[in-house]
Amino acid sequence: MSSLRTHDDSWDIATSVGSTAVMVAAARAAETAKPDPLIRDPYAEVLVAGVGPGIWDFVRSDEFAAKVAEADAEVAAVLAHMGNYQAVRTHFFDAFFADAMAAGIRQVVILASGLDSRAYRLPWTEGTVVYEIDQPKVLEYKAERMAEHGAQPSAERHAVAIDLRQDWPAALRAGGFDADKPTAWLAEGLLMYLPAEAQDRLFEHITALSAPGSRVAAEAVGTRSDERRAEFRKKFVRIAAQFGIENAPDVADLMYNDPDRADVAQWLNEHGWQSSAVSSADEMRRLDRWVLPPEDSDRDQFSAFVTAEKSD
């Protein structure tokens, strides 16, 4: 279990779980700036820049990456791997939404949306409605930054300001959500921040709100051993100390490493969905983004990308 999380904790964009959204956006900004990016997010830099100084400044700094590569090839590989992972994950779920649009789905829910900019950057089919659910302060920050830069959503966007541990289905319905219409749901970068019972409850709500033909996509995480978690923490502390990164959040302490967590694909198959899963490592190799040595393959397959369609 996490040592820092409580059942009623909250955050803004620069603290706790909120800070992870900034780091993810920084990774998208860094990827977008590459000569041949896997994904393009023209809003990522705007969203990160307004937060203030933090570890995200290092994430999208070419100068920092060059210094790390010169000083420690192993650490450089880990950092490159982390950035590549975010690009591949974004690419996978972008494709999920494209497929949902092609199938005629016009209602979308992005759970714990953070600094996700898909409501603005994806070419949504006319008539699509996108609901974003997250903490009030997170949604407020994103709306303010987008408005400051004149960004307009490419779909009808509704912000649903509520914690997912509260009665978010009621808030979603109050915001205009229609449970009789097929929906495309996304739980990206979310499940690791929920304990096992909350994960089950989340998918129970999704199932109850989903009409036949609805689709769901999720980033599913396994349970890491205490030894593996300690190894990751040690490596992170080493990076921070070596390169002067101050006040960096220990992401592992924000996660629930719950041994009772259900296998997402299996759970969905048992509750009226038809699911499939792709390991993140396989997807990274398919897109030629795997940079770690072969001996790290098994232990670093820490997530899977799950998609499913509701059949009844």
mmCIF file of C-alpha atoms in Angstrom:
data_model
loop_
_atom_site.group_PDB
_atom_site.id
_atom_site.type_symbol
_atom_site.label_atom_id
_atom_site.label_comp_id
_atom_site.label_asym_id
_atom_site.label_seq_id
_atom_site.Cartn_x
_atom_site.Cartn_y
_atom_site.Cartn_z
ATOM 1 C CA MET A 1 0.000 0.000 0.000
ATOM 2 C CA SER A 2 1.005 3.616 -0.387
ATOM 3 C CA SER A 3 2.538 5.275 2.654
ATOM 4 C CA LEU A 4 1.413 8.789 1.684
ATOM 5 C CA ARG A 5 -2.157 8.334 0.478
ATOM 6 C CA THR A 6 -5.316 8.549 2.561
ATOM 7 C CA HIS A 7 -8.934 7.870 1.645
ATOM 8 C CA ASP A 8 -9.827 11.569 1.560
ATOM 9 C CA ASP A 9 -6.637 13.260 0.328
ATOM 10 C CA SER A 10 -6.868 15.973 -2.317
ATOM 11 C CA TRP A 11 -4.461 17.893 -4.525
ATOM 12 C CA ASP A 12 -3.967 20.727 -6.948
ATOM 13 C CA ILE A 13 -1.934 20.574 -10.157
ATOM 14 C CA ALA A 14 1.482 20.898 -8.472
ATOM 15 C CA THR A 15 1.079 18.539 -5.518
ATOM 16 C CA SER A 16 0.622 14.824 -4.822
ATOM 17 C CA VAL A 17 -1.080 12.951 -7.693
ATOM 18 C CA GLY A 18 -1.621 16.260 -9.479
ATOM 19 C CA SER A 19 2.122 16.640 -9.993
ATOM 20 C CA THR A 20 2.208 13.346 -11.909
ATOM 21 C CA ALA A 21 -0.147 14.881 -14.477
ATOM 22 C CA VAL A 22 2.374 17.665 -15.018
ATOM 23 C CA MET A 23 5.209 15.162 -15.512
ATOM 24 C CA VAL A 24 3.138 13.234 -18.053
ATOM 25 C CA ALA A 25 2.332 16.439 -19.925
ATOM 26 C CA ALA A 26 6.034 17.340 -19.847
ATOM 27 C CA ALA A 27 6.807 13.985 -21.475
ATOM 28 C CA ARG A 28 4.265 14.746 -24.209
ATOM 29 C CA ALA A 29 5.837 18.166 -24.702
ATOM 30 C CA ALA A 30 9.290 16.594 -25.017
ATOM 31 C CA GLU A 31 8.016 14.037 -27.527
ATOM 32 C CA THR A 32 6.245 16.711 -29.570
ATOM 33 C CA ALA A 33 9.494 18.686 -29.841
ATOM 34 C CA LYS A 34 11.363 15.752 -31.437
ATOM 35 C CA PRO A 35 12.111 15.837 -35.186
ATOM 36 C CA ASP A 36 9.887 12.797 -35.840
ATOM 37 C CA PRO A 37 7.481 12.529 -32.896
ATOM 38 C CA LEU A 38 5.249 9.535 -32.288
ATOM 39 C CA ILE A 39 2.490 11.841 -31.026
ATOM 40 C CA ARG A 40 1.891 15.558 -31.317
ATOM 41 C CA ASP A 41 0.422 17.569 -28.466
ATOM 42 C CA PRO A 42 0.620 21.307 -29.222
ATOM 43 C CA TYR A 43 -0.904 22.128 -25.821
ATOM 44 C CA ALA A 44 1.422 20.131 -23.575
ATOM 45 C CA GLU A 45 4.075 22.842 -23.313
ATOM 46 C CA VAL A 46 1.439 25.483 -22.549
ATOM 47 C CA LEU A 47 -0.024 23.367 -19.752
ATOM 48 C CA VAL A 48 3.336 22.604 -18.153
ATOM 49 C CA ALA A 49 4.778 26.100 -18.432
ATOM 50 C CA GLY A 50 2.118 27.640 -16.218
ATOM 51 C CA VAL A 51 2.748 25.381 -13.234
ATOM 52 C CA GLY A 52 6.071 26.879 -12.168
ATOM 53 C CA PRO A 53 9.484 25.242 -11.649
ATOM 54 C CA GLY A 54 9.694 21.542 -10.890
ATOM 55 C CA ILE A 55 10.999 18.168 -12.026
ATOM 56 C CA TRP A 56 8.995 18.621 -15.240
ATOM 57 C CA ASP A 57 11.576 21.197 -16.326
ATOM 58 C CA PHE A 58 14.184 18.430 -16.435
ATOM 59 C CA VAL A 59 11.851 16.018 -18.238
ATOM 60 C CA ARG A 60 11.572 18.239 -21.312
ATOM 61 C CA SER A 61 15.128 19.618 -21.319
ATOM 62 C CA ASP A 62 17.452 18.426 -24.109
ATOM 63 C CA GLU A 63 20.401 19.900 -22.221
ATOM 64 C CA PHE A 64 19.578 17.848 -19.144
ATOM 65 C CA ALA A 65 19.210 14.677 -21.222
ATOM 66 C CA ALA A 66 22.623 15.282 -22.799
ATOM 67 C CA LYS A 67 24.264 15.762 -19.392
ATOM 68 C CA VAL A 68 22.739 12.558 -18.091
ATOM 69 C CA ALA A 69 23.867 10.609 -21.163
ATOM 70 C CA GLU A 70 27.410 11.872 -20.711
ATOM 71 C CA ALA A 71 27.534 11.102 -16.996
ATOM 72 C CA ASP A 72 25.627 7.815 -16.699
ATOM 73 C CA ALA A 73 24.494 5.695 -19.647
ATOM 74 C CA GLU A 74 22.326 3.446 -17.460
ATOM 75 C CA VAL A 75 20.386 6.347 -15.970
ATOM 76 C CA ALA A 76 20.055 7.928 -19.415
ATOM 77 C CA ALA A 77 18.501 4.718 -20.724
ATOM 78 C CA VAL A 78 15.986 4.646 -17.866
ATOM 79 C CA LEU A 79 14.959 8.256 -18.479
ATOM 80 C CA ALA A 80 14.665 7.678 -22.225
ATOM 81 C CA HIS A 81 12.587 4.574 -21.547
ATOM 82 C CA MET A 82 10.209 6.534 -19.311
ATOM 83 C CA GLY A 83 9.713 9.196 -21.962
ATOM 84 C CA ASN A 84 9.196 6.593 -24.671
ATOM 85 C CA TYR A 85 6.657 4.802 -22.512
ATOM 86 C CA GLN A 86 4.542 7.945 -22.200
ATOM 87 C CA ALA A 87 4.656 8.513 -25.958
ATOM 88 C CA VAL A 88 3.668 4.918 -26.707
ATOM 89 C CA ARG A 89 0.882 4.973 -24.127
ATOM 90 C CA THR A 90 -0.540 8.199 -25.568
ATOM 91 C CA HIS A 91 -0.298 6.807 -29.087
ATOM 92 C CA PHE A 92 -2.162 3.633 -28.104
ATOM 93 C CA PHE A 93 -5.075 5.413 -26.473
ATOM 94 C CA ASP A 94 -5.301 8.011 -29.242
ATOM 95 C CA ALA A 95 -5.828 5.082 -31.603
ATOM 96 C CA PHE A 96 -8.475 3.660 -29.250
ATOM 97 C CA PHE A 97 -10.500 6.851 -29.590
ATOM 98 C CA ALA A 98 -10.066 6.918 -33.376
ATOM 99 C CA ASP A 99 -11.457 3.380 -33.538
ATOM 100 C CA ALA A 100 -14.364 4.324 -31.268
ATOM 101 C CA MET A 101 -15.230 7.267 -33.518
ATOM 102 C CA ALA A 102 -15.087 5.007 -36.572
ATOM 103 C CA ALA A 103 -17.523 2.653 -34.816
ATOM 104 C CA GLY A 104 -20.016 5.485 -34.387
ATOM 105 C CA ILE A 105 -19.485 6.311 -30.703
ATOM 106 C CA ARG A 106 -20.073 10.000 -29.985
ATOM 107 C CA GLN A 107 -19.873 10.109 -26.183
ATOM 108 C CA VAL A 108 -16.512 10.031 -24.413
ATOM 109 C CA VAL A 109 -15.522 10.011 -20.736
ATOM 110 C CA ILE A 110 -11.928 10.603 -19.669
ATOM 111 C CA LEU A 111 -11.506 9.579 -16.039
ATOM 112 C CA ALA A 112 -8.964 11.470 -13.904
ATOM 113 C CA SER A 113 -8.258 13.562 -16.991
ATOM 114 C CA GLY A 114 -5.472 15.652 -15.454
ATOM 115 C CA LEU A 115 -3.723 17.643 -18.183
ATOM 116 C CA ASP A 116 -5.047 15.414 -20.964
ATOM 117 C CA SER A 117 -5.622 17.635 -24.009
ATOM 118 C CA ARG A 118 -7.464 15.173 -26.247
ATOM 119 C CA ALA A 119 -10.685 17.205 -26.084
ATOM 120 C CA TYR A 120 -8.702 19.938 -27.863
ATOM 121 C CA ARG A 121 -6.210 18.132 -30.080
ATOM 122 C CA LEU A 122 -7.956 15.037 -31.485
ATOM 123 C CA PRO A 123 -10.040 15.339 -34.685
ATOM 124 C CA TRP A 124 -13.367 14.350 -33.121
ATOM 125 C CA THR A 125 -16.313 13.555 -35.358
ATOM 126 C CA GLU A 126 -18.972 16.266 -35.398
ATOM 127 C CA GLY A 127 -21.445 15.809 -32.554
ATOM 128 C CA THR A 128 -18.980 14.188 -30.171
ATOM 129 C CA VAL A 129 -19.284 15.110 -26.493
ATOM 130 C CA VAL A 130 -16.245 14.685 -24.220
ATOM 131 C CA TYR A 131 -16.624 14.572 -20.433
ATOM 132 C CA GLU A 132 -13.507 15.126 -18.322
ATOM 133 C CA ILE A 133 -13.607 14.068 -14.666
ATOM 134 C CA ASP A 134 -11.002 15.222 -12.158
ATOM 135 C CA GLN A 135 -10.336 17.206 -9.002
ATOM 136 C CA PRO A 136 -11.786 20.749 -9.195
ATOM 137 C CA LYS A 137 -8.437 22.552 -8.916
ATOM 138 C CA VAL A 138 -6.898 20.442 -11.686
ATOM 139 C CA LEU A 139 -9.752 21.166 -14.103
ATOM 140 C CA GLU A 140 -9.733 24.855 -13.179
ATOM 141 C CA TYR A 141 -6.032 25.159 -13.948
ATOM 142 C CA LYS A 142 -6.367 23.474 -17.340
ATOM 143 C CA ALA A 143 -9.367 25.579 -18.348
ATOM 144 C CA GLU A 144 -7.580 28.794 -17.385
ATOM 145 C CA ARG A 145 -4.402 27.926 -19.321
ATOM 146 C CA MET A 146 -6.323 26.895 -22.423
ATOM 147 C CA ALA A 147 -8.436 30.055 -22.307
ATOM 148 C CA GLU A 148 -5.351 32.246 -21.895
ATOM 149 C CA HIS A 149 -3.966 30.818 -25.145
ATOM 150 C CA GLY A 150 -7.231 30.924 -27.068
ATOM 151 C CA ALA A 151 -7.484 27.123 -27.335
ATOM 152 C CA GLN A 152 -10.896 25.794 -28.322
ATOM 153 C CA PRO A 153 -12.075 22.193 -27.874
ATOM 154 C CA SER A 154 -12.570 20.181 -31.058
ATOM 155 C CA ALA A 155 -15.592 18.490 -29.443
ATOM 156 C CA GLU A 156 -18.280 19.611 -27.036
ATOM 157 C CA ARG A 157 -16.360 19.479 -23.737
ATOM 158 C CA HIS A 158 -17.868 19.160 -20.265
ATOM 159 C CA ALA A 159 -15.725 19.370 -17.133
ATOM 160 C CA VAL A 160 -17.037 17.278 -14.232
ATOM 161 C CA ALA A 161 -15.267 18.517 -11.115
ATOM 162 C CA ILE A 162 -15.394 15.688 -8.607
ATOM 163 C CA ASP A 163 -13.125 13.177 -6.902
ATOM 164 C CA LEU A 164 -13.556 9.664 -8.294
ATOM 165 C CA ARG A 165 -13.910 8.402 -4.723
ATOM 166 C CA GLN A 166 -17.169 10.391 -4.451
ATOM 167 C CA ASP A 167 -20.451 9.911 -6.327
ATOM 168 C CA TRP A 168 -19.044 10.747 -9.732
ATOM 169 C CA PRO A 169 -21.746 8.831 -11.684
ATOM 170 C CA ALA A 170 -24.373 11.226 -10.303
ATOM 171 C CA ALA A 171 -22.197 14.230 -11.140
ATOM 172 C CA LEU A 172 -21.607 12.861 -14.643
ATOM 173 C CA ARG A 173 -25.332 12.420 -15.260
ATOM 174 C CA ALA A 174 -25.987 15.908 -13.901
ATOM 175 C CA GLY A 175 -23.494 17.212 -16.464
ATOM 176 C CA GLY A 176 -25.564 15.789 -19.330
ATOM 177 C CA PHE A 177 -24.174 12.246 -19.710
ATOM 178 C CA ASP A 178 -26.630 9.842 -21.377
ATOM 179 C CA ALA A 179 -26.270 6.254 -20.181
ATOM 180 C CA ASP A 180 -28.443 5.048 -23.062
ATOM 181 C CA LYS A 181 -25.790 6.047 -25.602
ATOM 182 C CA PRO A 182 -22.644 3.991 -26.273
ATOM 183 C CA THR A 183 -19.633 5.531 -24.562
ATOM 184 C CA ALA A 184 -15.862 5.358 -24.997
ATOM 185 C CA TRP A 185 -14.233 5.374 -21.551
ATOM 186 C CA LEU A 186 -10.562 5.954 -20.747
ATOM 187 C CA ALA A 187 -8.720 5.160 -17.504
ATOM 188 C CA GLU A 188 -5.148 6.158 -18.357
ATOM 189 C CA GLY A 189 -2.594 6.781 -15.610
ATOM 190 C CA LEU A 190 -5.279 6.165 -13.007
ATOM 191 C CA LEU A 191 -5.565 2.650 -11.643
ATOM 192 C CA MET A 192 -2.215 2.655 -9.834
ATOM 193 C CA TYR A 193 -3.499 5.529 -7.696
ATOM 194 C CA LEU A 194 -6.544 3.518 -6.556
ATOM 195 C CA PRO A 195 -6.647 0.698 -3.988
ATOM 196 C CA ALA A 196 -7.998 -2.644 -5.214
ATOM 197 C CA GLU A 197 -11.557 -2.186 -3.986
ATOM 198 C CA ALA A 198 -11.757 1.294 -5.543
ATOM 199 C CA GLN A 199 -10.599 -0.126 -8.885
ATOM 200 C CA ASP A 200 -13.382 -2.725 -8.766
ATOM 201 C CA ARG A 201 -15.927 -0.063 -7.838
ATOM 202 C CA LEU A 202 -14.764 2.152 -10.702
ATOM 203 C CA PHE A 203 -15.380 -0.581 -13.273
ATOM 204 C CA GLU A 204 -18.688 -1.498 -11.652
ATOM 205 C CA HIS A 205 -19.835 2.091 -12.182
ATOM 206 C CA ILE A 206 -18.515 2.122 -15.748
ATOM 207 C CA THR A 207 -20.362 -1.110 -16.503
ATOM 208 C CA ALA A 208 -23.622 0.188 -15.026
ATOM 209 C CA LEU A 209 -23.376 3.389 -17.083
ATOM 210 C CA SER A 210 -22.454 1.695 -20.365
ATOM 211 C CA ALA A 211 -24.954 0.937 -23.098
ATOM 212 C CA PRO A 212 -24.299 -2.043 -25.407
ATOM 213 C CA GLY A 213 -21.530 -1.221 -27.856
ATOM 214 C CA SER A 214 -19.670 0.936 -25.351
ATOM 215 C CA ARG A 215 -15.901 0.629 -25.202
ATOM 216 C CA VAL A 216 -13.378 1.045 -22.414
ATOM 217 C CA ALA A 217 -9.599 1.372 -22.422
ATOM 218 C CA ALA A 218 -7.350 1.231 -19.387
ATOM 219 C CA GLU A 219 -3.724 1.175 -18.385
ATOM 220 C CA ALA A 220 -3.572 -1.858 -16.099
ATOM 221 C CA VAL A 221 -0.810 -2.245 -13.544
ATOM 222 C CA GLY A 222 0.482 -5.277 -11.705
ATOM 223 C CA THR A 223 1.896 -5.617 -8.219
ATOM 224 C CA ARG A 224 5.607 -4.988 -7.858
ATOM 225 C CA SER A 225 7.671 -6.681 -5.208
ATOM 226 C CA ASP A 226 8.980 -4.622 -2.308
ATOM 227 C CA GLU A 227 12.466 -5.349 -3.632
ATOM 228 C CA ARG A 228 11.623 -3.945 -7.061
ATOM 229 C CA ARG A 229 9.995 -0.860 -5.518
ATOM 230 C CA ALA A 230 13.065 -0.260 -3.332
ATOM 231 C CA GLU A 231 15.310 -0.645 -6.372
ATOM 232 C CA PHE A 232 13.276 1.911 -8.318
ATOM 233 C CA ARG A 233 13.327 4.355 -5.399
ATOM 234 C CA LYS A 234 17.094 3.992 -4.999
ATOM 235 C CA LYS A 235 17.629 4.695 -8.686
ATOM 236 C CA PHE A 236 15.367 7.721 -8.558
ATOM 237 C CA VAL A 237 17.168 9.164 -5.525
ATOM 238 C CA ARG A 238 20.464 8.614 -7.335
ATOM 239 C CA ILE A 239 19.248 10.539 -10.371
ATOM 240 C CA ALA A 240 17.915 13.395 -8.249
ATOM 241 C CA ALA A 241 21.096 13.737 -6.196
ATOM 242 C CA GLN A 242 23.432 13.468 -9.160
ATOM 243 C CA PHE A 243 21.722 16.110 -11.245
ATOM 244 C CA GLY A 244 20.403 18.547 -8.666
ATOM 245 C CA ILE A 245 16.697 17.737 -8.859
ATOM 246 C CA GLU A 246 15.066 19.162 -5.736
ATOM 247 C CA ASN A 247 11.664 18.489 -4.163
ATOM 248 C CA ALA A 248 10.854 15.753 -6.659
ATOM 249 C CA PRO A 249 7.834 13.645 -5.686
ATOM 250 C CA ASP A 250 8.425 9.959 -5.083
ATOM 251 C CA VAL A 251 5.814 8.611 -7.459
ATOM 252 C CA ALA A 252 6.009 5.125 -5.955
ATOM 253 C CA ASP A 253 4.742 6.505 -2.657
ATOM 254 C CA LEU A 254 1.644 7.879 -4.378
ATOM 255 C CA MET A 255 0.683 4.472 -5.768
ATOM 256 C CA TYR A 256 -1.242 1.639 -4.160
ATOM 257 C CA ASN A 257 0.819 -1.514 -4.563
ATOM 258 C CA ASP A 258 -2.130 -3.731 -3.731
ATOM 259 C CA PRO A 259 -1.627 -7.522 -4.006
ATOM 260 C CA ASP A 260 -5.404 -8.048 -4.204
ATOM 261 C CA ARG A 261 -5.845 -5.905 -7.306
ATOM 262 C CA ALA A 262 -7.968 -7.624 -9.961
ATOM 263 C CA ASP A 263 -6.668 -8.354 -13.431
ATOM 264 C CA VAL A 264 -8.527 -5.736 -15.484
ATOM 265 C CA ALA A 265 -8.973 -7.792 -18.650
ATOM 266 C CA GLN A 266 -10.210 -10.784 -16.686
ATOM 267 C CA TRP A 267 -12.584 -8.664 -14.600
ATOM 268 C CA LEU A 268 -14.099 -7.112 -17.707
ATOM 269 C CA ASN A 269 -14.545 -10.494 -19.390
ATOM 270 C CA GLU A 270 -16.451 -11.682 -16.325
ATOM 271 C CA HIS A 271 -18.766 -8.656 -16.280
ATOM 272 C CA GLY A 272 -20.279 -8.421 -19.744
ATOM 273 C CA TRP A 273 -17.333 -7.132 -21.742
ATOM 274 C CA GLN A 274 -15.100 -8.704 -24.381
ATOM 275 C CA SER A 275 -11.550 -7.601 -23.647
ATOM 276 C CA SER A 276 -8.018 -7.912 -24.927
ATOM 277 C CA ALA A 277 -4.690 -6.783 -23.500
ATOM 278 C CA VAL A 278 -1.340 -5.768 -24.985
ATOM 279 C CA SER A 279 1.766 -5.598 -22.813
ATOM 280 C CA SER A 280 3.381 -2.174 -22.807
ATOM 281 C CA ALA A 281 6.746 -3.777 -23.530
ATOM 282 C CA ASP A 282 5.407 -5.445 -26.684
ATOM 283 C CA GLU A 283 3.817 -2.199 -27.844
ATOM 284 C CA MET A 284 7.056 -0.301 -27.217
ATOM 285 C CA ARG A 285 9.000 -2.841 -29.256
ATOM 286 C CA ARG A 286 6.424 -2.742 -32.050
ATOM 287 C CA LEU A 287 6.936 1.007 -32.316
ATOM 288 C CA ASP A 288 10.716 0.695 -31.943
ATOM 289 C CA ARG A 289 10.747 2.569 -28.646
ATOM 290 C CA TRP A 290 12.263 -0.048 -26.328
ATOM 291 C CA VAL A 291 15.732 1.135 -25.232
ATOM 292 C CA LEU A 292 16.485 -0.971 -22.157
ATOM 293 C CA PRO A 293 18.771 -4.024 -22.321
ATOM 294 C CA PRO A 294 17.140 -7.440 -22.927
ATOM 295 C CA GLU A 295 17.694 -8.564 -19.329
ATOM 296 C CA ASP A 296 15.286 -5.855 -18.137
ATOM 297 C CA SER A 297 12.441 -7.082 -20.314
ATOM 298 C CA ASP A 298 10.529 -9.273 -17.885
ATOM 299 C CA ARG A 299 10.719 -7.170 -14.764
ATOM 300 C CA ASP A 300 9.880 -3.937 -16.549
ATOM 301 C CA GLN A 301 6.653 -5.231 -18.103
ATOM 302 C CA PHE A 302 4.808 -3.397 -15.361
ATOM 303 C CA SER A 303 1.694 -2.467 -17.292
ATOM 304 C CA ALA A 304 -0.703 -3.582 -19.985
ATOM 305 C CA PHE A 305 -3.027 -1.642 -22.265
ATOM 306 C CA VAL A 306 -6.509 -3.143 -22.027
ATOM 307 C CA THR A 307 -9.423 -2.475 -24.372
ATOM 308 C CA ALA A 308 -12.913 -3.951 -24.232
ATOM 309 C CA GLU A 309 -16.348 -3.686 -25.803
ATOM 310 C CA LYS A 310 -19.626 -4.239 -23.972
ATOM 311 C CA SER A 311 -21.703 -6.906 -25.617
ATOM 312 C CA ASP A 312 -24.889 -6.794 -23.536
#
